[in-house]
C-alpha atoms as one frame of an Amber mdcrd trajectory, in Angstrom:
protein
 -35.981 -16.288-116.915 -38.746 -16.840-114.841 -41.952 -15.938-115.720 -43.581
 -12.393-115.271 -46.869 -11.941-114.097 -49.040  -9.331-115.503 -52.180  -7.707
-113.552 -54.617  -5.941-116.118 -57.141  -3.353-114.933 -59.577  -2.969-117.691
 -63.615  -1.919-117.341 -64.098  -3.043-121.195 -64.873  -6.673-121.215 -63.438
  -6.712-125.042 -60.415  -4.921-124.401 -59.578  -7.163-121.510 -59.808 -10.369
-122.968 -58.070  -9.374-126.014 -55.261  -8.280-124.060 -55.274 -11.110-121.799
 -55.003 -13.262-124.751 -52.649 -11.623-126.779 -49.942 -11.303-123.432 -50.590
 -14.915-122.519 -49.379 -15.948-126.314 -46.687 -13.684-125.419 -45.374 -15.996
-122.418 -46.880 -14.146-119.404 -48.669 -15.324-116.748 -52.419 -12.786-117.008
 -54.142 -11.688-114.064 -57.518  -9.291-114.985 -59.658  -7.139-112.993 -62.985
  -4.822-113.965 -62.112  -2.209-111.127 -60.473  -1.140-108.372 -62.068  -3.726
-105.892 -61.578  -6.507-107.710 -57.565  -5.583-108.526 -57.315  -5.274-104.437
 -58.338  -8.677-104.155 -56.279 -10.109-106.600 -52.693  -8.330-105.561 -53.891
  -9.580-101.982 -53.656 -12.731-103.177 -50.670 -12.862-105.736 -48.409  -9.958
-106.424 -48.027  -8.998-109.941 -44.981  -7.606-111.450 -46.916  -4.785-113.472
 -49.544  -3.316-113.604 -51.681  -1.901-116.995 -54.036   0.254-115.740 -56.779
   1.930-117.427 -57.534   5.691-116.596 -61.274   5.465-117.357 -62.379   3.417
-114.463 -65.998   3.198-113.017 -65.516   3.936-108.801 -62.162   4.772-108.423
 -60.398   6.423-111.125 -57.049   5.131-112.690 -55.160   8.187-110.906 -56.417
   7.699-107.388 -55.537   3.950-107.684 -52.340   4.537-109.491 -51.476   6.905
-106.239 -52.527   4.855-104.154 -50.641   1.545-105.323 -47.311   3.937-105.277
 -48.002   5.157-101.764 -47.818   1.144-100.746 -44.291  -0.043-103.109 -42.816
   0.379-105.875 -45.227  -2.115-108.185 -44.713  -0.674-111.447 -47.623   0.801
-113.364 -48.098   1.232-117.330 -51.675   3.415-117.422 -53.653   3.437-120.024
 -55.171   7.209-121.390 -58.542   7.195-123.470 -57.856  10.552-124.527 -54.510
  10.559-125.276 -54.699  14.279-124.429 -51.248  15.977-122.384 -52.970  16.788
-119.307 -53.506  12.839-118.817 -50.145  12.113-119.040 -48.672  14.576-117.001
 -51.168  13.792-114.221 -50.369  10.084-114.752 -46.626  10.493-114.151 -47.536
  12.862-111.248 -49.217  10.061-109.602 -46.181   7.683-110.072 -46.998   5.743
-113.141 -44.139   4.383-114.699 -45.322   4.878-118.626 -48.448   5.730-120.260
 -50.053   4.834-123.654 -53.047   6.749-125.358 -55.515   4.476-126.612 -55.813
   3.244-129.334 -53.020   1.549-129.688 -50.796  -1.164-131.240 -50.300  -4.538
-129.237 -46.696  -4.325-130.267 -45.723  -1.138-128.930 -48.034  -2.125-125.302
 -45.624  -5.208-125.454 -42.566  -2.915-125.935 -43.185  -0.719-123.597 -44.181
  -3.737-120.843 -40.930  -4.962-121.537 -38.557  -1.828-121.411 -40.605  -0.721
-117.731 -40.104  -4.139-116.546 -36.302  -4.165-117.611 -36.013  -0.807-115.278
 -37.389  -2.381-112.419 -35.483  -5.188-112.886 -32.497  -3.059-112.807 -33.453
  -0.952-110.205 -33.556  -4.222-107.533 -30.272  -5.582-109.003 -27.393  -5.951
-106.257 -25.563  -3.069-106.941 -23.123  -0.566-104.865 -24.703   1.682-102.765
 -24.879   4.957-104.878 -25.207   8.257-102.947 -24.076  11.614-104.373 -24.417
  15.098-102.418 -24.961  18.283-104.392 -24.876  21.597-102.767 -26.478  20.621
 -99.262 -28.315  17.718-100.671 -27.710  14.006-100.695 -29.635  11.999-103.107
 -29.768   7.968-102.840 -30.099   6.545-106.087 -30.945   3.240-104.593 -33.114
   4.105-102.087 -34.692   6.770-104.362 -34.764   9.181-101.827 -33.682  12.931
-101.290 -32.300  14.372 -97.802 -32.620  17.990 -98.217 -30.573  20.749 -96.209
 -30.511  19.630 -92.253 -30.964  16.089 -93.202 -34.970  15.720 -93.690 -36.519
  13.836 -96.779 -37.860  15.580 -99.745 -40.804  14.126-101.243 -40.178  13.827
-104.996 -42.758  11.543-107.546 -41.212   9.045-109.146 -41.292  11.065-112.337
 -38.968  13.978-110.618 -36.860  11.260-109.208 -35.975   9.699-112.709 -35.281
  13.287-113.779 -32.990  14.356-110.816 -31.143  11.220-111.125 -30.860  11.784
-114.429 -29.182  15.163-113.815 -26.950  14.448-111.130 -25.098  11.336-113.086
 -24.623  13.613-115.956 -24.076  17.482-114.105 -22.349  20.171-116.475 -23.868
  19.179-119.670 -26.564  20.459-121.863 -29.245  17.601-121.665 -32.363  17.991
-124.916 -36.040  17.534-124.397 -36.071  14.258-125.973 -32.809  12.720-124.519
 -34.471  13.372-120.414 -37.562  11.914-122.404 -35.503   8.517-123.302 -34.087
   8.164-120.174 -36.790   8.429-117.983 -39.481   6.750-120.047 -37.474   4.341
-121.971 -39.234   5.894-125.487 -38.563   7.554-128.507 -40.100  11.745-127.476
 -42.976  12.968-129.069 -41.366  16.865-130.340 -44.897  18.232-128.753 -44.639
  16.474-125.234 -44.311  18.893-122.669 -44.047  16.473-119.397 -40.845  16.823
-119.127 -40.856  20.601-119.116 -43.641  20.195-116.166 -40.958  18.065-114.087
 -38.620  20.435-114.513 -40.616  23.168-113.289 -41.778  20.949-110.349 -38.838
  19.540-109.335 -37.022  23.019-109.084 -39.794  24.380-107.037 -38.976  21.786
-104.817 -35.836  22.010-104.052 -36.345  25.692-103.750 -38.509  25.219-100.961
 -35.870  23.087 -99.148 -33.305  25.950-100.358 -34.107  28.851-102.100 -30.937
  29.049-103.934 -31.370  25.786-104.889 -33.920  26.881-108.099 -30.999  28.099
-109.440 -28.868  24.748-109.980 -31.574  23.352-112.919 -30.639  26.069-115.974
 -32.789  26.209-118.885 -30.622  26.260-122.138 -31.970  28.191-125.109 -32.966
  25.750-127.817 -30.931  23.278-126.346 -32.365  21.923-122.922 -31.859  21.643
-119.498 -28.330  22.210-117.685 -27.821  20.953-114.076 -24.943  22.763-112.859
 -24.363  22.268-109.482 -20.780  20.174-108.270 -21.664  16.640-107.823 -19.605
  14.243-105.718 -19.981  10.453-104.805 -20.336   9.922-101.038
């Protein structure tokens, strides 16, 4: 397998030589940067396969760079939350991160969860038939990760609300928990107090809604159970 290469952006000179050390032992190429300049330069130069981006930056925050790099590809982004606190995350899936970690944490489970987001993009660029499927007047491209709403014009969806549509429309009819939408976009075990997920929900029904107002209707929130996506979904 060839080797991955790894960009961190990291303002604490400790933090970022520890992890630059302990990823290089790991078998990864290590690319570092201080801020937001200094990680243009260095993805003008070579492309990374990941990102680990800190939220805390000085200039440009973690947020407005992790939008930014989203708005330009699909570079995958792990971001890094001081505070660990819920509003953090959320707003760091908003903005098209990939995972998140509160600091501190463990090496390991940064390793882990490296691997598991690089495993999905890996999977995601694999040569694979061409999976559309239409649900009421929509047409959703798995591959292309996009959304033609009612009349054929794109719906803008995060990444986060694309993970959890797809996740609905391969699996329509059934009762989905909390923590199984949690596995399956994140590629972790849930936290029973992590509300993201609820917060996609709500976001991604508004916007279909807006494309069709009937359309908030086909997301169905199951009593102690979950969500239900019950619309009629068929391959194209």
């Amino acid at each position: 397998m060839a080797q991955h290469t790894l960009l961190i952006v990291e303002d604490d000179r400790e933090i970022r030589a520890l992890l630059s050390d302990f990823l290089t032992r790991e078998g990864y190429e290590v690319l570092a940067a201080a801020d937001g300049t200094a990680m243009d330069r260095i993805i003008a130069a070579a492309r990374p396969d990941l990102v680990v981006l800190d939220l805390m930056l000085p200039g440009e925050d973690g947020l407005s760079i992790c939008r930014r790099l989203r708005a330009k590809g699909g570079l995958p982004i792990l971001m890094l939350t001081a505070k660990g606190e819920e509003i953090d995350r959320i707003l760091g899936l908003e903005m098209g991160a990939d995972d998140y970690l509160p600091k501190p944490f463990n090496p390991r489970e940064l390793l882990a969860r490296i691997r598991a987001v690089l495993r999905r993009a890996e999977a995601g660029t694999a040569a694979a038939p061409a999976r559309r499927l239409a649900f009421a007047d929509f047409v959703a491209d798995l591959d292309a990760r996009s959304l033609a709403a009612p009349g054929g014009g794109p719906l803008d969806l995060t990444s986060a609300e694309f993970e959890l549509l797809t996740c609905f429309v391969e699996r329509p009819k059934r009762v989905l928990s909390r923590d199984q939408l949690l596995d399956w976009t994140r590629g972790r075990t849930a936290d029973p107090f992590d509300r993201t997920i609820d917060v996609s929900v709500s976001r991604l029904r508004r916007k279909l809604a807006s494309a069709d107002p009937e359309a908030a209707q086909l997301i169905k929130t199951v009593r102690n159970g979950g969500y239900l996506f019950a619309a009629d979904v068929r391959a194209l």
